Coordinates of N, CA, C and O in Angstrom, one line a residue:
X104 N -20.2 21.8 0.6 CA -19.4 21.8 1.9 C -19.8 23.0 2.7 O -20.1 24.1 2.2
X105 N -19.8 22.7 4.0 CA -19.7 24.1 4.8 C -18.9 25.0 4.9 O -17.8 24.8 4.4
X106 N -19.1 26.0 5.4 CA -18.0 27.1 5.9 C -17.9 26.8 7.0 O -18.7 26.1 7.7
X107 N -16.3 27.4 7.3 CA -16.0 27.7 8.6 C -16.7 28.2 9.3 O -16.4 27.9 10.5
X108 N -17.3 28.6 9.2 CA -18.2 29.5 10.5 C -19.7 28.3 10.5 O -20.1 27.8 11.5
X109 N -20.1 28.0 9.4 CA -21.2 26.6 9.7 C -20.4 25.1 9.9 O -20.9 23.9 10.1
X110 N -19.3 25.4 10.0 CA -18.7 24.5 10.9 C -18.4 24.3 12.5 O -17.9 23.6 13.3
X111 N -18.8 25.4 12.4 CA -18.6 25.5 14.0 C -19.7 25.4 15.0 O -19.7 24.9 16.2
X112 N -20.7 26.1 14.1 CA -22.3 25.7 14.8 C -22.4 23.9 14.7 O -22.7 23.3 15.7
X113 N -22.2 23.5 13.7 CA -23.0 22.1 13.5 C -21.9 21.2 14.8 O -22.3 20.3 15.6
X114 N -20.9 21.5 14.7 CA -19.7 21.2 15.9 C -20.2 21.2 17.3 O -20.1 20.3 18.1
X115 N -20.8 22.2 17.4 CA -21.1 22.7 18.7 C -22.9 22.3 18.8 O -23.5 22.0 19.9
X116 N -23.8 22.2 17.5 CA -24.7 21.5 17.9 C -25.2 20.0 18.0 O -26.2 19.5 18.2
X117 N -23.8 19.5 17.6 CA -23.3 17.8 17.6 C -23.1 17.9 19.0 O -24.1 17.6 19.7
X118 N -21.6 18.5 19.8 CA -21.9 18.2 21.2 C -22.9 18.5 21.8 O -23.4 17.6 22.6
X119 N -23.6 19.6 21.8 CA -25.0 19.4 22.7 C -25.7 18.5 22.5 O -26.6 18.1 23.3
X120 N -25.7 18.1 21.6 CA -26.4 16.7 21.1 C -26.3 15.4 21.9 O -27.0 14.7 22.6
X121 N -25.4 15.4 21.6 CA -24.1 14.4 22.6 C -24.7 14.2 24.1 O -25.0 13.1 24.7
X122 N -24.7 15.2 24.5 CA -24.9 15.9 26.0 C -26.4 15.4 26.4 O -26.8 15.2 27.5
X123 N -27.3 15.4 25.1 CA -28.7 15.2 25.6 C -29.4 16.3 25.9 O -30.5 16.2 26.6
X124 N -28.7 17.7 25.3 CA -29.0 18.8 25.8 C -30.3 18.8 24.6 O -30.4 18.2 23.5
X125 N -31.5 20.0 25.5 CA -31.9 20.3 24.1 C -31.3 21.7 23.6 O -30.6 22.3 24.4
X126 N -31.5 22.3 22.0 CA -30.8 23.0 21.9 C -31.2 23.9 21.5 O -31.2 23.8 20.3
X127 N -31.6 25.1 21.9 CA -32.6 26.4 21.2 C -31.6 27.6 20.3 O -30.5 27.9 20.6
X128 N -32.1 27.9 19.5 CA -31.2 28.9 18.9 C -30.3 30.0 19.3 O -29.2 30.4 18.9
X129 N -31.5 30.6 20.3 CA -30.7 31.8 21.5 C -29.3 31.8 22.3 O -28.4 32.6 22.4
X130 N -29.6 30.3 22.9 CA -28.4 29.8 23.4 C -27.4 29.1 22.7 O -26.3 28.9 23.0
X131 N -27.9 28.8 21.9 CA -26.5 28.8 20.5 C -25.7 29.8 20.2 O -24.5 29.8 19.9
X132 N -26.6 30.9 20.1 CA -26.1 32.1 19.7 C -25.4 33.0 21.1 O -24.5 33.8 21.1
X133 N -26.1 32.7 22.0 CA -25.2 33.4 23.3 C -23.9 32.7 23.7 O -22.9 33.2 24.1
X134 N -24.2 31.2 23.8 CA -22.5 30.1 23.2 C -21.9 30.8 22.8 O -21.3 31.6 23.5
X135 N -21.9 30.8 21.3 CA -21.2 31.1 20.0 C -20.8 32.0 20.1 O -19.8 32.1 19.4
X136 N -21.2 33.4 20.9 CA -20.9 34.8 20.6 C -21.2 35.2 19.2 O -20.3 35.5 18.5
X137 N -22.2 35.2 18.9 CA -22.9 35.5 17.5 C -24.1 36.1 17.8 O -24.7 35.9 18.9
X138 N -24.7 36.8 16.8 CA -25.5 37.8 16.7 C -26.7 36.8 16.3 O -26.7 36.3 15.2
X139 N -28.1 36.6 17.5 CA -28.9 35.5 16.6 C -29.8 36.0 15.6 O -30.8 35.3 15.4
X140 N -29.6 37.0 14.9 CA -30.2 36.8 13.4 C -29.2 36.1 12.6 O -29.6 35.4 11.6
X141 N -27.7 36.3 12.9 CA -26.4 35.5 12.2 C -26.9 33.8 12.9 O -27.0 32.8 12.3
X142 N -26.9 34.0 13.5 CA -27.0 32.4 14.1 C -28.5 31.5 13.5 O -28.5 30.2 13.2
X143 N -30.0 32.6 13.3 CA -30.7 31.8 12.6 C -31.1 31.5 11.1 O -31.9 30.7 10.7
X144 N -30.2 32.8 10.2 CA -29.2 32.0 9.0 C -28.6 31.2 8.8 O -28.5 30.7 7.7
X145 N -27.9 30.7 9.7 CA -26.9 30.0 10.0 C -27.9 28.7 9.7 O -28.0 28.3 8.5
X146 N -28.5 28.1 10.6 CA -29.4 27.0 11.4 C -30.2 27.3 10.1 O -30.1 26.3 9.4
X147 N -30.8 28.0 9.5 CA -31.7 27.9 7.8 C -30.8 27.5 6.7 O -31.4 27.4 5.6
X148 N -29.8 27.2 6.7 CA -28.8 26.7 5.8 C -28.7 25.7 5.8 O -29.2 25.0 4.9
X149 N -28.0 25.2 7.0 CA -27.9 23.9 7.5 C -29.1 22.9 7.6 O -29.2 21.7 7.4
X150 N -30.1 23.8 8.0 CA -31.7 22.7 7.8 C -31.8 23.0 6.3 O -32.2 21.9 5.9
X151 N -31.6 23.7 5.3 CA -31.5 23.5 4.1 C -30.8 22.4 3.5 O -31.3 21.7 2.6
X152 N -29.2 22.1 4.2 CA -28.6 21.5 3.4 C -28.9 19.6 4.5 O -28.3 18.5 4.4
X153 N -29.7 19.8 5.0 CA -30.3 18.5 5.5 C -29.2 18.1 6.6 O -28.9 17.0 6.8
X154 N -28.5 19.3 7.3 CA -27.6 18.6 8.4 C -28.3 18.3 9.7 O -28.2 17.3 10.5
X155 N -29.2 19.4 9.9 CA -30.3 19.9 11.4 C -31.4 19.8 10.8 O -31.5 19.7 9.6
X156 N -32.3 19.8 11.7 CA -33.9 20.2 11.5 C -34.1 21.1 12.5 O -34.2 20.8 13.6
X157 N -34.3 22.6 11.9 CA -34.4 23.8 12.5 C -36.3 24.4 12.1 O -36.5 25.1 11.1
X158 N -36.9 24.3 12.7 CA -38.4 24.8 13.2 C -38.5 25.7 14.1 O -37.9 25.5 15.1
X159 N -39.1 27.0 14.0 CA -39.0 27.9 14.6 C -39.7 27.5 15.7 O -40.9 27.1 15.5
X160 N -39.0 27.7 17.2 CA -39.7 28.1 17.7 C -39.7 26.3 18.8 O -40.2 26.1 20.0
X161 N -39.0 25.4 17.8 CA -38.8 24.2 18.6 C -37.3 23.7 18.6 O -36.6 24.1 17.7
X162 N -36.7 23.0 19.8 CA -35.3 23.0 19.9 C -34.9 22.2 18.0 O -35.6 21.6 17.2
X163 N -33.4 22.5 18.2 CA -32.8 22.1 17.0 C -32.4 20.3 17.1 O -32.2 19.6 18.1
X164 N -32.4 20.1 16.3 CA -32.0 18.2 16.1 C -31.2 18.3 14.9 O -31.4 18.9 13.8
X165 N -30.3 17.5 15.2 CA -28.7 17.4 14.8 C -29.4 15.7 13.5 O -29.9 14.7 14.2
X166 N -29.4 15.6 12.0 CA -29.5 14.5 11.4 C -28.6 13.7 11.4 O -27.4 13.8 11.9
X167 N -29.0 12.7 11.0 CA -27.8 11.6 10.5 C -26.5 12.3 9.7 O -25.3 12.2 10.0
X168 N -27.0 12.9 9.0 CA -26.2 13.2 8.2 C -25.2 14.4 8.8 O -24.2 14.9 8.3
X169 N -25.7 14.7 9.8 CA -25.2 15.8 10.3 C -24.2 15.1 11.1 O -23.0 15.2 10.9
X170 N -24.7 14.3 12.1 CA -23.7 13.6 13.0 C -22.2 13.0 12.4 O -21.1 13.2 12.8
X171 N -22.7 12.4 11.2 CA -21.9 12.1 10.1 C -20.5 13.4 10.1 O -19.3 13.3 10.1
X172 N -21.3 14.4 9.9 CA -20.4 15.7 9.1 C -19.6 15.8 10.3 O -18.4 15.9 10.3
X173 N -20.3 15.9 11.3 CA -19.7 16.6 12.5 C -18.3 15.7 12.8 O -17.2 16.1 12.5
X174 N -18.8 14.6 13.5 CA -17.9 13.5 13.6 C -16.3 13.8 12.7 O -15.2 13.8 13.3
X175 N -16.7 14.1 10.9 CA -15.6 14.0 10.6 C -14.6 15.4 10.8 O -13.4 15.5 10.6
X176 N -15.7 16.5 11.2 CA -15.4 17.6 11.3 C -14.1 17.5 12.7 O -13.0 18.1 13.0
X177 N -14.7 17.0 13.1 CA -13.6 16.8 14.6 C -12.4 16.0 14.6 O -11.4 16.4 15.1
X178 N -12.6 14.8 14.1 CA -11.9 13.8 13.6 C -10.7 15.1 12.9 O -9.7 15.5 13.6
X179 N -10.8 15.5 11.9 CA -10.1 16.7 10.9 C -9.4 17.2 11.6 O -8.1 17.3 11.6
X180 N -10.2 17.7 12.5 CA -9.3 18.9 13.0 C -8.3 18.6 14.4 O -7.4 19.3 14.8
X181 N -8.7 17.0 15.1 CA -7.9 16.7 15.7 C -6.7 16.0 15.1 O -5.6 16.0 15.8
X182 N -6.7 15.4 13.6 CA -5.6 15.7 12.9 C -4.9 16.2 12.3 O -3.9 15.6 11.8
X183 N -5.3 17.8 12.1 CA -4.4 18.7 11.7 C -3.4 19.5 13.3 O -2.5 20.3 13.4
X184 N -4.1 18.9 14.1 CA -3.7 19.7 15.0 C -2.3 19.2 15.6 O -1.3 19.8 16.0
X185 N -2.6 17.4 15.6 CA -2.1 16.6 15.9 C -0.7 16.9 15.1 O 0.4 16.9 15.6
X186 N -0.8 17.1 13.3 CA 0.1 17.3 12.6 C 0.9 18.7 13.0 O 2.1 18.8 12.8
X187 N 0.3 19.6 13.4 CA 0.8 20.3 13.5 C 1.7 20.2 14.5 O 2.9 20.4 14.3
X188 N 1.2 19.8 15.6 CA 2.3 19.4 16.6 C 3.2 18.5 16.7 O 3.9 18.4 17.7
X189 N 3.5 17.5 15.2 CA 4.6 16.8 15.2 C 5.8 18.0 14.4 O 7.0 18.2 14.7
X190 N 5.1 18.7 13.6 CA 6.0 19.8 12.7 C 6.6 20.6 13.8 O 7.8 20.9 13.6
X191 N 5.9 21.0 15.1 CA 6.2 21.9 16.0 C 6.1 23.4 15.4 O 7.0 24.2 15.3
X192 N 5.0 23.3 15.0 CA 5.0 24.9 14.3 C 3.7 25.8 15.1 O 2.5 25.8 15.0
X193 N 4.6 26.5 16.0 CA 3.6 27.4 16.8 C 3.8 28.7 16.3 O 3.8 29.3 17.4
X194 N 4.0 29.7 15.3 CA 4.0 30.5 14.9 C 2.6 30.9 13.9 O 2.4 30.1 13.0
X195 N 2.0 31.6 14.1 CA 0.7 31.5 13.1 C -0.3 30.3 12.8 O -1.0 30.0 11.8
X196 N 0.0 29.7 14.5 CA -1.1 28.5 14.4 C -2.1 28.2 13.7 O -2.2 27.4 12.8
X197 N -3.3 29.2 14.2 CA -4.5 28.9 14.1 C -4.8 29.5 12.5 O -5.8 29.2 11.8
X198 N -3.8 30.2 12.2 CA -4.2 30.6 10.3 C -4.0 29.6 9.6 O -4.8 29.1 8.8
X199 N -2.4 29.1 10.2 CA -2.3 27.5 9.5 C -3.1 26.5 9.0 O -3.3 26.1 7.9
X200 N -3.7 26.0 11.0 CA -4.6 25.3 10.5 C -6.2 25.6 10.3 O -7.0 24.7 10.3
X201 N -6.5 26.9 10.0 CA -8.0 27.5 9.7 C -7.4 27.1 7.8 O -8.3 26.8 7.1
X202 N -6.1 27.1 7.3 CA -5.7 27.3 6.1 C -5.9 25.6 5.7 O -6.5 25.3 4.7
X203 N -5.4 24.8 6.3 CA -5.3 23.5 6.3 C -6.7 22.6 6.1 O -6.9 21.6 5.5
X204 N -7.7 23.4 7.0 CA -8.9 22.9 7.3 C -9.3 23.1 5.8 O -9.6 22.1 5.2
X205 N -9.3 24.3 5.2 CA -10.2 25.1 4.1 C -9.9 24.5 2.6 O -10.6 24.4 1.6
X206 N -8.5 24.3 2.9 CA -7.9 23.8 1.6 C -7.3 23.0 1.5 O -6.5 23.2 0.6
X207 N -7.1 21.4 2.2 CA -6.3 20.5 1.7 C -8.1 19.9 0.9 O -9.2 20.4 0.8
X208 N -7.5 18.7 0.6 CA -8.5 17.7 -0.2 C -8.3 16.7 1.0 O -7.4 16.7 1.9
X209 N -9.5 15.7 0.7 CA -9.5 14.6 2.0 C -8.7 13.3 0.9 O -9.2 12.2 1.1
X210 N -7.9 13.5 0.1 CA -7.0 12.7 -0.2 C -5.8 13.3 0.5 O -5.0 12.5 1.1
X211 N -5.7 14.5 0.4 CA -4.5 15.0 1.1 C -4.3 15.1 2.5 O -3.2 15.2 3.0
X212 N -6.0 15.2 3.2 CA -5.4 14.3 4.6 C -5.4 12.9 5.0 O -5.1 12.4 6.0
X213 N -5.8 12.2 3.6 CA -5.3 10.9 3.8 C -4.0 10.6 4.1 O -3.5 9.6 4.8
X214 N -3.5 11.5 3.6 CA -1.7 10.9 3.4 C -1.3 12.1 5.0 O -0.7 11.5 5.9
X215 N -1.5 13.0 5.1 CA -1.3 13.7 6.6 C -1.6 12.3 7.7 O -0.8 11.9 8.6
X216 N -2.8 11.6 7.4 CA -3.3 10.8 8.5 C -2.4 9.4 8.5 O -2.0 8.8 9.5
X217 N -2.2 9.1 7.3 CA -0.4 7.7 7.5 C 0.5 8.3 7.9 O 1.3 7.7 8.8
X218 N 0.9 9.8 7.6 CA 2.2 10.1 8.5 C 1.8 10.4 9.6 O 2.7 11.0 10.1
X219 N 1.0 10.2 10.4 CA 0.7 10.7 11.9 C 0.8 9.4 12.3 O 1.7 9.0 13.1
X220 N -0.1 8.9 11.8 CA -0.2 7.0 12.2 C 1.4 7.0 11.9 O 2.2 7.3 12.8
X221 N 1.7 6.6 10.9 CA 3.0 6.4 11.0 C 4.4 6.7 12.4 O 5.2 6.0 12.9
X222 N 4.0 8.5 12.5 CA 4.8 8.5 13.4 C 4.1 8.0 14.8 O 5.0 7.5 15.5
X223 N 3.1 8.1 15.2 CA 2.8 7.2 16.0 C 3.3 6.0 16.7 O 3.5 5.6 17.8
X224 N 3.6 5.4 15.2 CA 3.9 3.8 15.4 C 5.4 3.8 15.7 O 6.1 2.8 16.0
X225 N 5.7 5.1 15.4 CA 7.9 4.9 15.3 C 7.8 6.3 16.0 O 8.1 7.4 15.4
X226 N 7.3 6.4 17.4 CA 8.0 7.6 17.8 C 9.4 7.9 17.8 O 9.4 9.1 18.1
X227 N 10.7 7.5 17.6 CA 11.8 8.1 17.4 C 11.8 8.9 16.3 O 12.6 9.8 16.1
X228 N 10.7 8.3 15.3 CA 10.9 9.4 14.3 C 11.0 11.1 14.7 O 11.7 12.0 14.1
X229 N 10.1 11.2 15.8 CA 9.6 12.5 16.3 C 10.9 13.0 16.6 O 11.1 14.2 16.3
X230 N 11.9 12.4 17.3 CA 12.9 12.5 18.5 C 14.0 12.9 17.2 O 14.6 13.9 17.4
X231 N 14.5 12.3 15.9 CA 14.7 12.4 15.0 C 15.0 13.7 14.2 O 16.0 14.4 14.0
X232 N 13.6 13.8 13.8 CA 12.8 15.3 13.1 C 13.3 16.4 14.2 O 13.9 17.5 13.9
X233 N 13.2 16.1 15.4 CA 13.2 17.9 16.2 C 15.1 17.2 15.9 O 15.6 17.9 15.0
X234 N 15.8 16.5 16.4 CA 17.3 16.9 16.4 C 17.9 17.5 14.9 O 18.8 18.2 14.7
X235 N 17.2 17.0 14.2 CA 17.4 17.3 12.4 C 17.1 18.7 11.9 O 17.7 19.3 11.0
X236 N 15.9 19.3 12.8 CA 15.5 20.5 12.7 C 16.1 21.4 13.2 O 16.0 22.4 12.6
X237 N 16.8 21.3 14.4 CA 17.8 21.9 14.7 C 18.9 22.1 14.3 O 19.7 22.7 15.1
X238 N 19.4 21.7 13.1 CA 20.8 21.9 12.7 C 20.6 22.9 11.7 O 19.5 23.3 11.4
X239 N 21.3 23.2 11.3 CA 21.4 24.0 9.6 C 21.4 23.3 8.6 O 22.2 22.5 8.2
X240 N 20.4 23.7 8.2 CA 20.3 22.5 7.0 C 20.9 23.0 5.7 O 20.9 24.2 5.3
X241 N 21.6 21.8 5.0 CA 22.7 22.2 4.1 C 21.8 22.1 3.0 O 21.7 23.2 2.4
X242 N 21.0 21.1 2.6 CA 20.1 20.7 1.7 C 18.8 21.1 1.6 O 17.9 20.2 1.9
X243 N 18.2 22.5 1.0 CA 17.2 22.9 0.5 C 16.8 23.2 -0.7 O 17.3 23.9 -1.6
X244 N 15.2 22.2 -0.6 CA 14.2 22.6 -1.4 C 13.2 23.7 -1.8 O 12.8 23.9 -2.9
X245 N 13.0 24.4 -0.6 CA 12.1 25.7 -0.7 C 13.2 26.8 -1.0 O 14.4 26.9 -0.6
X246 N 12.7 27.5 -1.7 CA 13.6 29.5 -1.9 C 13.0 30.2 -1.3 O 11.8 30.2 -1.0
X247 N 14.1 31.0 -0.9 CA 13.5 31.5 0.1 C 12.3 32.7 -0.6 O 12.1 32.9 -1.8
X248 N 11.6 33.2 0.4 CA 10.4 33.8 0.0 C 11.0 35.7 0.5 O 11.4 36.4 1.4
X249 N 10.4 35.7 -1.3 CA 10.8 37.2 -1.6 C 10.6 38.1 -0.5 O 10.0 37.6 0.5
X250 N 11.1 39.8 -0.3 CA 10.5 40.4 1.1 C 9.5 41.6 0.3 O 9.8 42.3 -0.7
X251 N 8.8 41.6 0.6 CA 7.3 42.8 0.0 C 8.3 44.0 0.6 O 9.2 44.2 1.5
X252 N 7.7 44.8 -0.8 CA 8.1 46.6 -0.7 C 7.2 47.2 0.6 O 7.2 48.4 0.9

């Protein structure tokens, strides 16, 4: 699997792809805000692991397999995001879902992706959940979480 951070290149060298752009490493790296010796580690990895074909010196090309990755990379993250915004949890967004991305299992966004679909299909659920969330809830499961010295 990738990292986060080679997820972000292969992301960003799917859309240029997309775009019909060609794509040279420099300007990946001036994109990205990345340092291009970090950026042509990066692109030697990923042509390692058979996502790009990275040749020095000639633009980058995005594989099958890569389009593949990318695709679901986006797909992911537009449904964690999505989930996130039914929970309405904007406090520590982006750790959340950098935390979500890193560590669920793709059986566990299987079941994230029926309750989205799900609420989808029954938006009063949403309408529901926020008036429910708003009360005091009499009935909990979580304890609360100890306070650090």
């Amino acid at each position: 699997m990738l990292s986060s951070s080679l997820e972000q290149y292969l992301i960003h060298i799917y859309k240029l792809s997309e775009q019909g752009q060609e794509i040279k490493s420099s300007e990946l790296s001036t994109e990205l805000n990345m340092p291009l010796k970090k950026t042509i580690q990066a692109l030697q990895r990923m042509h390692f692991q058979k996502y790009i074909v990275y040749l020095a010196y000639q633009p980058i090309t995005i594989t099958d397999k890569g389009k593949e990755m990318a695709k679901y990379l986006i797909s992911r993250d537009e449904l964690i995001d999505e989930f996130l915004d039914i929970l309405q949890l904007t406090n520590n967004r982006e750790e959340e879902r950098e935390g979500m991305k890193q560590f669920l299992s793709y059986e566990a966004l299987e079941s994230v992706e029926r309750f989205v679909c799900f609420v989808r299909q029954y938006p009063e659920i949403i309408n529901r959940y926020r008036l429910y969330s708003k009360r005091k809830m009499r009935i909990k499961i979580l304890e609360p979480l100890p306070e650090e010295e």
